[in-house]
Short mmCIF file of C-alpha atoms in Angstrom, two decimals:
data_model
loop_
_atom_site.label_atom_id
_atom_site.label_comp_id
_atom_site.label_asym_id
_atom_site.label_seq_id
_atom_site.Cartn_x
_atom_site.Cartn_y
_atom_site.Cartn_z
CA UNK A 1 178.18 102.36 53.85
CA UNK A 2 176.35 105.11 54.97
CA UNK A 3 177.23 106.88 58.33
CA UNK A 4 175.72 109.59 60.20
CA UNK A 5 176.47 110.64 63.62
CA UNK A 6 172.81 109.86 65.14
CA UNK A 7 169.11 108.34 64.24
CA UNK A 8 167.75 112.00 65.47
CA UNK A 9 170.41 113.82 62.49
CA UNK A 10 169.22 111.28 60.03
CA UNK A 11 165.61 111.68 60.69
CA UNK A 12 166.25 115.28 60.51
CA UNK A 13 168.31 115.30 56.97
CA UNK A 14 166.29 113.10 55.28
CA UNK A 15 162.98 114.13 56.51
CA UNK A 16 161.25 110.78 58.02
CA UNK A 17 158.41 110.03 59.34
CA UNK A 18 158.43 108.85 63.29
CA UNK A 19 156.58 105.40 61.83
CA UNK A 20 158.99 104.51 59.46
CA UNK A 21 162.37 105.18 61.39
CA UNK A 22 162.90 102.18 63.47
CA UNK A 23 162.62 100.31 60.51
CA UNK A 24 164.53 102.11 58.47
CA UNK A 25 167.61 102.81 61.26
CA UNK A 26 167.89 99.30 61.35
CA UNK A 27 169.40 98.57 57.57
CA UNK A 28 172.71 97.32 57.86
CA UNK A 29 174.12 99.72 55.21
CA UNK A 30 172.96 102.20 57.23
CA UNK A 31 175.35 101.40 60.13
CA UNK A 32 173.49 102.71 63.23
CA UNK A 33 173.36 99.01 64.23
CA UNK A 34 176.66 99.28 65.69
CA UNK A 35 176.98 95.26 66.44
CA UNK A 36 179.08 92.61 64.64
CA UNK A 37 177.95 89.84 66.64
CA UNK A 38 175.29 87.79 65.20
CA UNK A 39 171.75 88.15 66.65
CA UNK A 40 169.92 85.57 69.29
CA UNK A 41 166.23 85.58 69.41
CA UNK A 42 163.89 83.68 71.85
CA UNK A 43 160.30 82.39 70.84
CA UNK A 44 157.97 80.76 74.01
CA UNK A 45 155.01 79.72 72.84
CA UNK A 46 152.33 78.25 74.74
CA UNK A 47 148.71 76.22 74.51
CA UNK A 48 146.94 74.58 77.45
CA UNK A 49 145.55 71.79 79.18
CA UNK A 50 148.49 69.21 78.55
CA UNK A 51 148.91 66.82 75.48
CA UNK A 52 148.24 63.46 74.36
CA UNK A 53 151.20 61.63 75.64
CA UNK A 54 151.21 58.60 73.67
CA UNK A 55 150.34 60.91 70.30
CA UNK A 56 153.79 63.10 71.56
CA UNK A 57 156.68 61.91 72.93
CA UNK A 58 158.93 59.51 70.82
CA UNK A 59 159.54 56.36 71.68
CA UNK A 60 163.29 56.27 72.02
CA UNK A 61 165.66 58.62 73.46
CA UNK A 62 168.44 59.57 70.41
CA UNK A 63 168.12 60.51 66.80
CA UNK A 64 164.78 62.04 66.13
CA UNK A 65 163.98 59.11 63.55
CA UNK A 66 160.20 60.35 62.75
CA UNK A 67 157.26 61.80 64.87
CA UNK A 68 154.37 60.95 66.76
CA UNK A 69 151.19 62.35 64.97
CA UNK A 70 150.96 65.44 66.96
CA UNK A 71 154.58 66.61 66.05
CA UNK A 72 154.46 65.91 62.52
CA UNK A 73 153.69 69.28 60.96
CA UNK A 74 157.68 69.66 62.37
CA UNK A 75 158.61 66.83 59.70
CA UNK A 76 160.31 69.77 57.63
CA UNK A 77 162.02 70.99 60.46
CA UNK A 78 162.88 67.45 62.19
CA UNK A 79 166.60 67.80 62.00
CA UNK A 80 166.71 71.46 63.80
CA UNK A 81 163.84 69.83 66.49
CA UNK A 82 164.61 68.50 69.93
CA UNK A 83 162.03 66.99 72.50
CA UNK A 84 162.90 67.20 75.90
CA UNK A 85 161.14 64.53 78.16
CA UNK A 86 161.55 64.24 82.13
CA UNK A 87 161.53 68.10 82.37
CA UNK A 88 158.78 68.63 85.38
CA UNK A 89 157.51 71.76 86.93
CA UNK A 90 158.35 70.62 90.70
CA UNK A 91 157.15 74.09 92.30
CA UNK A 92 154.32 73.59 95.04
CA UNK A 93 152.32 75.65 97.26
CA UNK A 94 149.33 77.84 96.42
CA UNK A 95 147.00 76.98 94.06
CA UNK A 96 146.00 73.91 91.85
CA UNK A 97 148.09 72.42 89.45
CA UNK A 98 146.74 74.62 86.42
CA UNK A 99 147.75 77.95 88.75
CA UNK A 100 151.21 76.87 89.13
CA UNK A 101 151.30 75.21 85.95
CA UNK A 102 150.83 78.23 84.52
CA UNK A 103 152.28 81.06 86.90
CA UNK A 104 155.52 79.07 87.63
CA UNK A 105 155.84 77.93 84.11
CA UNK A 106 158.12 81.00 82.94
CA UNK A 107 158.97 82.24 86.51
CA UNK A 108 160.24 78.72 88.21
CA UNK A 109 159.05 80.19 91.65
CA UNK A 110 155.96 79.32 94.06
CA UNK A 111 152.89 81.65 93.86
CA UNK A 112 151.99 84.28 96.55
CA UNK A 113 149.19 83.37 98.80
CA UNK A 114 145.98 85.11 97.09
CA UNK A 115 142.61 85.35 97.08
CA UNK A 116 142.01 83.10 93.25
CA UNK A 117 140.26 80.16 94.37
CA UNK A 118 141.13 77.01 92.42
CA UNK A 119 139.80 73.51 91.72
CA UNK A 120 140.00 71.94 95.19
CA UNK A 121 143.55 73.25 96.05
CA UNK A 122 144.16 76.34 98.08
CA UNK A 123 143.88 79.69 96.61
CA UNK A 124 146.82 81.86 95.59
CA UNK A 125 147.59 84.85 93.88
CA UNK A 126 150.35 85.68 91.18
CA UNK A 127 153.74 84.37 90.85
CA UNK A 128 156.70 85.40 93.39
CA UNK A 129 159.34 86.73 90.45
CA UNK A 130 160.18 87.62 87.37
CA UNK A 131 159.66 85.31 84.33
CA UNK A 132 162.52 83.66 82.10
CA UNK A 133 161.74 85.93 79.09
CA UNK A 134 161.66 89.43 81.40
CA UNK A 135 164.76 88.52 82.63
CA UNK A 136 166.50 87.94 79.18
CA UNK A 137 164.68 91.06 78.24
CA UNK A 138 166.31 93.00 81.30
CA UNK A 139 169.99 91.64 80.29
CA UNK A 140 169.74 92.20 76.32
CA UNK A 141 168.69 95.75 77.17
CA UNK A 142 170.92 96.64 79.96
CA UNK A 143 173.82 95.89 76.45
CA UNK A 144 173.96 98.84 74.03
CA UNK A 145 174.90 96.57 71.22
CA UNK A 146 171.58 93.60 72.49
CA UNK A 147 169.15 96.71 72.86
CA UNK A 148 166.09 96.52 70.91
CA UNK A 149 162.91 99.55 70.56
CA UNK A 150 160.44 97.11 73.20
CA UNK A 151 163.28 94.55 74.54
CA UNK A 152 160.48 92.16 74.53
CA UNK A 153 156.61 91.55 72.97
CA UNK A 154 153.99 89.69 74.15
CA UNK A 155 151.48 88.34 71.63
CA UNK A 156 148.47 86.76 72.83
CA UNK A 157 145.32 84.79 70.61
CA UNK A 158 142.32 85.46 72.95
CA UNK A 159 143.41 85.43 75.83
CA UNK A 160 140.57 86.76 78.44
CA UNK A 161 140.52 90.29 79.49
CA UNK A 162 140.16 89.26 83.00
CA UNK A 163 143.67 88.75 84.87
CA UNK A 164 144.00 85.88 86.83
CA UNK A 165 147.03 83.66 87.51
CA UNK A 166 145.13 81.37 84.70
CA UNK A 167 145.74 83.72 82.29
CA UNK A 168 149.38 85.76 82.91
CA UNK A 169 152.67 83.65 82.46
CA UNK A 170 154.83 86.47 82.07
CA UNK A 171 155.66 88.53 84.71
CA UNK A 172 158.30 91.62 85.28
CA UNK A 173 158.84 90.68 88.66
CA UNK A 174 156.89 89.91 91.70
CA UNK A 175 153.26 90.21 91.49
CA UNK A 176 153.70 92.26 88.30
CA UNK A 177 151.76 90.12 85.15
CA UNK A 178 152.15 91.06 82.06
CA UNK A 179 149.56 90.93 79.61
CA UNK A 180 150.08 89.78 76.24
CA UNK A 181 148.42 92.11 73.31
CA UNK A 182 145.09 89.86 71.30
CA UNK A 183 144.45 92.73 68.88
CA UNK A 184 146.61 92.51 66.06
CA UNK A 185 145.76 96.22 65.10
CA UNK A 186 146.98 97.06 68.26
CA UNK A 187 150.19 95.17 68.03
CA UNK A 188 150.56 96.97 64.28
CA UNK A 189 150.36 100.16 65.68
CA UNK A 190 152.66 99.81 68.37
CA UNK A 191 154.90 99.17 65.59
CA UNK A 192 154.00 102.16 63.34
CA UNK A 193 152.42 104.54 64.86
CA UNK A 194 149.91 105.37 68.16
CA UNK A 195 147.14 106.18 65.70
CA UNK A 196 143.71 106.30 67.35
CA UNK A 197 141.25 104.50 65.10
CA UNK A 198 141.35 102.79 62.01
CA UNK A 199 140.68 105.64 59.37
CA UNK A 200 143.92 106.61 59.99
CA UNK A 201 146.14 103.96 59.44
CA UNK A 202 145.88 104.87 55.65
CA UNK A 203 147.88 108.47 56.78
CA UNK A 204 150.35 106.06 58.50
CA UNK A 205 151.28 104.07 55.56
CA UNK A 206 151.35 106.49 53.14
CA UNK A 207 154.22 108.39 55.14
CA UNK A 208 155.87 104.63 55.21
CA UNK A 209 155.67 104.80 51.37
CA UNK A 210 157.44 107.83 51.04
CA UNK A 211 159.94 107.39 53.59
CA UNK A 212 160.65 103.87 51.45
CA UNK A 213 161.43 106.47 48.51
CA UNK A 214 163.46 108.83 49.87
CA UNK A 215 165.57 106.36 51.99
CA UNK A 216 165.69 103.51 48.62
CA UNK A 217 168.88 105.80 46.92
CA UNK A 218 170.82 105.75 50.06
CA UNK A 219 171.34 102.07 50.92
CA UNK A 220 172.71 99.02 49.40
CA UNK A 221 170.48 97.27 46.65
CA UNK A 222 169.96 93.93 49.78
CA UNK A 223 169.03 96.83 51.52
CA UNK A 224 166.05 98.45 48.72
CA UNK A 225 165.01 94.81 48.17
CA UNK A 226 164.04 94.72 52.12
CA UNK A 227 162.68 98.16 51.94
CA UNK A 228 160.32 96.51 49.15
CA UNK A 229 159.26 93.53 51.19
CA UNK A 230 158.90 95.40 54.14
CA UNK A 231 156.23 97.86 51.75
CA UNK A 232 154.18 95.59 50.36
CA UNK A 233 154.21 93.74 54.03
CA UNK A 234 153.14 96.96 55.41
CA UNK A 235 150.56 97.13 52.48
CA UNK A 236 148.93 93.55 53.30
CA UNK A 237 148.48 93.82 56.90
CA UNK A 238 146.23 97.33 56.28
CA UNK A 239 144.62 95.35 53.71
CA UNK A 240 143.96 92.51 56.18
CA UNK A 241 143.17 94.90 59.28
CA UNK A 242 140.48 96.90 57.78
CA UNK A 243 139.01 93.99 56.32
CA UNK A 244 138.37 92.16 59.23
CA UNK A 245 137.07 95.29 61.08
CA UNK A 246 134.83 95.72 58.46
CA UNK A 247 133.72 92.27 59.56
CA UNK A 248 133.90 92.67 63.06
CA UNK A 249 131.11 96.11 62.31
CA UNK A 250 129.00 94.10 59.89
CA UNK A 251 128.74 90.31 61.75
CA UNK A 252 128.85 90.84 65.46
CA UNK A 253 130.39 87.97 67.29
CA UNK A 254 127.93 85.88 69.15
CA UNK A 255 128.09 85.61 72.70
CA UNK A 256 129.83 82.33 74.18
CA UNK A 257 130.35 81.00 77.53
CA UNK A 258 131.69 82.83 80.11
CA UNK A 259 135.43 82.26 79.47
CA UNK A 260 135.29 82.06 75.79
CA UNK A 261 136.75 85.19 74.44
CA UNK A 262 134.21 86.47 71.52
CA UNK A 263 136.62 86.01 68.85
CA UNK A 264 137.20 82.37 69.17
CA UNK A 265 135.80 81.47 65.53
CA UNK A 266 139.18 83.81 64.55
CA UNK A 267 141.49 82.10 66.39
CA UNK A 268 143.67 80.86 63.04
CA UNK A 269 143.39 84.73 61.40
CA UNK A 270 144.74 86.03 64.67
CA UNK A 271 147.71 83.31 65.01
CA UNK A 272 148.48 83.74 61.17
CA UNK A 273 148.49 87.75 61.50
CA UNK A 274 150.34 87.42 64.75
CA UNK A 275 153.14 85.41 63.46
CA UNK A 276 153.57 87.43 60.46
CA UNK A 277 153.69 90.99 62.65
CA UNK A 278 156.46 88.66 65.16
CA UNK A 279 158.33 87.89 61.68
CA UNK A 280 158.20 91.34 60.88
CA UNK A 281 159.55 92.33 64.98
CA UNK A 282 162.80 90.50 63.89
CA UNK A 283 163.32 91.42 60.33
CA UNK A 284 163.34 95.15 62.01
CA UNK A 285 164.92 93.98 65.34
CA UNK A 286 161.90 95.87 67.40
CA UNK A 287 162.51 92.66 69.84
CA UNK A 288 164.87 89.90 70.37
CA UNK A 289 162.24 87.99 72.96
CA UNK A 290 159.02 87.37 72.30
CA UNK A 291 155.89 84.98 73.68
CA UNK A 292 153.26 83.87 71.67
CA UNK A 293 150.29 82.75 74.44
CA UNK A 294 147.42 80.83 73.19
CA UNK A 295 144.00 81.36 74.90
CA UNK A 296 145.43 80.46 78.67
CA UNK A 297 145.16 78.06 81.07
CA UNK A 298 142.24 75.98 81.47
CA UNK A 299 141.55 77.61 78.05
CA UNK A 300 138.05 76.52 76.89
CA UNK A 301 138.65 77.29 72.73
CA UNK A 302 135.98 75.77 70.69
CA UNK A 303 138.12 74.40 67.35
CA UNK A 304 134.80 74.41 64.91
CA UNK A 305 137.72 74.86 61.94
CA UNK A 306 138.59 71.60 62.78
CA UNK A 307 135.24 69.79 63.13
CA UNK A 308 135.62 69.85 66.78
CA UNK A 309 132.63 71.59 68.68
CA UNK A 310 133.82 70.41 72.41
CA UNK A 311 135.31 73.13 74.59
CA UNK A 312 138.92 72.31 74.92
CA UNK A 313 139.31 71.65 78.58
CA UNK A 314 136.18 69.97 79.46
CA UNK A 315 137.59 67.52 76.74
CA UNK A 316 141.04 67.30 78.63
CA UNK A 317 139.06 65.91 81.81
CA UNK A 318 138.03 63.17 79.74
CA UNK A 319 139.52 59.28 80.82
CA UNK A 320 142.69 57.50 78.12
CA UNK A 321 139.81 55.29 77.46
CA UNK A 322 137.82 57.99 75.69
CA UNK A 323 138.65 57.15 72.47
CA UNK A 324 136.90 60.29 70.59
CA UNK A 325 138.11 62.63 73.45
CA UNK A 326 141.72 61.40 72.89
CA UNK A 327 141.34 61.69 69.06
CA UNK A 328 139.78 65.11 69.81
CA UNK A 329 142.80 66.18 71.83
CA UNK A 330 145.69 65.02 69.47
CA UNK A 331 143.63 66.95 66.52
CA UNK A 332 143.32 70.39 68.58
CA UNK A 333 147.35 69.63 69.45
CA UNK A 334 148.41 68.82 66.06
CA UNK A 335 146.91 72.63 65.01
CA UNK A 336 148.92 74.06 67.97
CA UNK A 337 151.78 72.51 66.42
CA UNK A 338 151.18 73.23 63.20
CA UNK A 339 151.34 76.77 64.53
CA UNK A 340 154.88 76.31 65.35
CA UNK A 341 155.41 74.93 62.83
CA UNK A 342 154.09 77.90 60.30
CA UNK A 343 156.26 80.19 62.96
CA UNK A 344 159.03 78.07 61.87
CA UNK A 345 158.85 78.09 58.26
CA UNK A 346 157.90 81.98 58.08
CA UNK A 347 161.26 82.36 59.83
CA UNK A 348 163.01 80.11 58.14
CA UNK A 349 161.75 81.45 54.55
CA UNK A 350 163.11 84.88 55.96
CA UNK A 351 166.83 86.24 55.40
CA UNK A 352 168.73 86.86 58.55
CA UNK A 353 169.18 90.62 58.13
CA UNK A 354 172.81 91.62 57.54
CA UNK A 355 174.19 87.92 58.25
CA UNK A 356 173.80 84.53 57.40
CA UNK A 357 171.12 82.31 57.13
CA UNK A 358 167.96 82.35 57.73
CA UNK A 359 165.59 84.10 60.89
CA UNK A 360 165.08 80.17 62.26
CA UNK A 361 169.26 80.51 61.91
CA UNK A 362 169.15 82.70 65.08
CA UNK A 363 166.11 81.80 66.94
CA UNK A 364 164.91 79.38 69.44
CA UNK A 365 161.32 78.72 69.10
CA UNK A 366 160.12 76.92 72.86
CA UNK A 367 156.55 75.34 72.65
CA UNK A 368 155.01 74.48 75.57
CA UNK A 369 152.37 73.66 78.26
CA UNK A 370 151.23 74.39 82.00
CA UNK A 371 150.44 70.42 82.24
CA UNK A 372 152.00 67.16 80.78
CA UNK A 373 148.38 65.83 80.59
CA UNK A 374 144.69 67.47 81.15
CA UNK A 375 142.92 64.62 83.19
CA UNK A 376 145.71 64.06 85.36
CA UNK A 377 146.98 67.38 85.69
CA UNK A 378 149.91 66.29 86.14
CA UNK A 379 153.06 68.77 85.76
CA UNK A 380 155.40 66.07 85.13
CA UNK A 381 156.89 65.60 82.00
CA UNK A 382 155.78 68.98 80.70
CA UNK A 383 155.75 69.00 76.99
CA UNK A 384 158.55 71.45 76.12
CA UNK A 385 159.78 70.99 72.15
CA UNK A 386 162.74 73.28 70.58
CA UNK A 387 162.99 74.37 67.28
CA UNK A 388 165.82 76.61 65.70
CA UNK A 389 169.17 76.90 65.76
CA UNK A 390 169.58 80.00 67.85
CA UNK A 391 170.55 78.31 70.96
CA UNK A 392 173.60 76.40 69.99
CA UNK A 393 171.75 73.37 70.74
CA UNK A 394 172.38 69.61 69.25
CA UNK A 395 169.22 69.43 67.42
CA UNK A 396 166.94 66.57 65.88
CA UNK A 397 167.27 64.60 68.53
CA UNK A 398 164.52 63.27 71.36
CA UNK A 399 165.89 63.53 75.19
CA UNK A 400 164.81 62.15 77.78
CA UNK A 401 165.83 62.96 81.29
CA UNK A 402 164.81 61.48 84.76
CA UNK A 403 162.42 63.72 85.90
CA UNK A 404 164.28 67.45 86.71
CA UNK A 405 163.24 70.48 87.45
CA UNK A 406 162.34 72.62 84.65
CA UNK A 407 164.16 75.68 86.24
CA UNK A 408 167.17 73.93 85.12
CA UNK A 409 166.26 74.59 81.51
CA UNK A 410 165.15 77.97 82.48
CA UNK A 411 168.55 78.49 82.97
CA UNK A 412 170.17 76.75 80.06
CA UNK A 413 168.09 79.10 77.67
CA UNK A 414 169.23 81.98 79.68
CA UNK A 415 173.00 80.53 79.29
CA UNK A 416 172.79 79.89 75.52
CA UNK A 417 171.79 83.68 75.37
CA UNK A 418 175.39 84.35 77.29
CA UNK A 419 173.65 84.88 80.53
CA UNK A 420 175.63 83.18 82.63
CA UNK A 421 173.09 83.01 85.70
CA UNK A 422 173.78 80.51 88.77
CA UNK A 423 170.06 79.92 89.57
CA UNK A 424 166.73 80.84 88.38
CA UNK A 425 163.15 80.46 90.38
CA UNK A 426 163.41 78.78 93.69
CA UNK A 427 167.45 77.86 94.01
CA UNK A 428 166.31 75.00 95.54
CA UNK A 429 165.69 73.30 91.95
CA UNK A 430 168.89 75.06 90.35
CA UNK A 431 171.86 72.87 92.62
CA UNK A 432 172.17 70.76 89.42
CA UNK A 433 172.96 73.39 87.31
CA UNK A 434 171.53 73.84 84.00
CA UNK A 435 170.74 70.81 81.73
CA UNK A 436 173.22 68.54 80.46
CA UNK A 437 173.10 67.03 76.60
CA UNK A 438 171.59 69.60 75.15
CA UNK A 439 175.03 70.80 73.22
#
């Protein structure tokens, strides 16, 4: 193994570009990591306006013996899958359901009184805390041998530009939303480089080619096979970027209604180039936490990929007895899922570097919702499914729990991470502890 006394002596010996160095600092046979324990990663993602219940939840509590048809693009990933029923978001106050569906969702805490007017509840404004993945964030980093280059990112799939407590579910503390990064370009170059336009990303990855070269005789041959990956990844997404801006100049987007972000026909490019960049934030441990939001709440997506040309909520308000609607629904819910479920097999597909296994090995992927169903609103039995084995969990199985508050498994992810923390949110949900069953 190769050891040098700091990242800033290597950089300086070996002449590397600012781009390629946090990639390259982080090959094991380099040993700069400085950390024998194996790695924990945390996944949320989330899409809106509740689920099809009956299309969801198994039957039976136990054995996860098969799916409903919304889960099934899970099938290859049934025996590291666990559904957790009876987990409800119990926080009141401000705002209507789809407010504090989403603001309390990550945060387990009621939402300041504001000035956001609401469906026929009061207004309110944004949430009164942090949210689960900040705080994991703030306790990884505060550990030399947890810290990570961002501690956490936030990916987002067109979520609007205006900020609203419809559209922010993570939060640093107190009436401090985070907004989660659309742009894949953008999301690139916070990984490589701060370029400031397109024409010179080319500049940017030709200094990662080089860097590849002059690093490839140092390291272990694991090591140079990563380096390759990692090149001809780099290689793909410029290919992929300038193509679709060459798009984006030549086909302007139409405009849509108010609410529906302009790149809505693009939502499966962005998700596909988004989980591939998040892949790529692990292989190079840039993060250990990330979210992954989908449009936001009361998110009005049109799926034309999928035959669909309703707007996603207004479809949620319609009656069980709508038969389309409720065929509709489970359709636009099975392509969430199959999102997870591409998440899962992209990490699953990808070595754990410098230990065992697999990426999926050492990360818990949460999906989730701000509502158990849309024409209810109800925030019972929010739809919360685990994948991965980064959590310790007992997995492939389907639990089912009388109705607790879902700051209690706020908490259990936080202690599976070694975060030993007594409450999380309002206390008042938290006297129970974290959930039992889940190891």
């Amino acid at each position: 193994m190769v050891m040098h006394a700091s990242r800033r002596e290597f950089l300086k010996q070996v002449g590397l570009s600012a781009a390629a160095l946090p990639f390259i600092c982080n090959l094991p046979s380099l040993g700069f990591d400085g950390s024998t324990r194996p790695k924990q990663r945390l996944v949320i993602v989330f899409s809106p306006n509740g689920t099809v219940p009956w299309e969801f939840w198994p039957d039976e509590a136990g054995e996860l013996a098969s799916f409903k048809e919304i889960l099934t693009p899970l099938e290859p990933f049934r025996s590291r899958t666990l559904t957790l029923h009876g987990v409800c978001d119990k926080i009141r106050g401000d705002g209507d359901s789809h407010m504090r569906g989403m603001g309390c969702l990550l945060t387990g805490i009621e939402l300041f009184p504001g000035n956001i007017q609401g469906g026929s509840d009061s207004p309110a404004g944004w949430a009164s805390g942090l949210s689960i993945d900040q705080e994991l964030k703030n306790f990884l980093q505060s550990r030399p041998e947890t810290r990570t280059r961002f501690g956490s990112l936030e990916f987002g799939v067109v979520v609007p530009d205006r900020a609203d407590t419809w559209t922010r579910m993570v939060y640093a503390g107190a009436n401090k939303p985070i907004s989660p990064i659309d742009d894949p370009y953008q999301m690139f170059h916070k990984f490589y480089g701060h370029a400031k336009d397109q024409a010179m990303l080319k500049s940017v990855l030709d200094d990662l080619h080089v860097d590849f070269e002059k690093v490839g005789q140092l390291v272990s041959e694991e090591d140079r096979r990563r380096l390759e990956e990692h090149a001809q990844f780099v290689r793909q997404m410029e290919q992929e970027l300038q193509a679709s801006a060459r798009a984006d100049n030549s086909h302007p987007m139409p405009v849509l209604e108010p609410g529906v972000v302009d790149a809505n026909d693009n939502i499966p490019q962005i998700s596909r180039m988004h989980i591939d960049l998040m892949v790529d934030s692990f292989v190079n441990d840039f993060t250990r936490i990330a979210t992954f939001q989908f449009t936001n709440s009361v998110g009005q997506a049109r799926m034309k990929w999928l035959g669909i040309d309703d707007l996603h909520h207004t479809l949620s308000h319609e009656p069980d007895s709508n038969k389309d609607a409720q065929e509709k629904l489970t359709r636009i819910n099975k392509w969430y899922c199959e999102q997870v479920a591409l998440l899962a097999k992209r990490l699953d597909e990808t070595p754990e570097p410098g230990g065992d296994g697999s990426l999926l090995d050492h990360t818990t992927i949460v999906w989730t919702n701000e509502l158990g169903q849309g024409n209810s609103h109800t925030l019972n039995n929010i739809p919360f499914v685990i994948v991965g084995n980064g959590a310790g969990f007992k997995m492939g199985r389907s639990l089912k729990y009388p109705k607790v508050p879902h700051n209690r498994l706020l908490m259990s992810l936080a202690h599976s991470m070694g975060h030993h923390i007594d409450r999380f949110g309002n206390p008042d949900f938290c006297t129970d502890g974290p959930l039992t069953d889940l190891t």
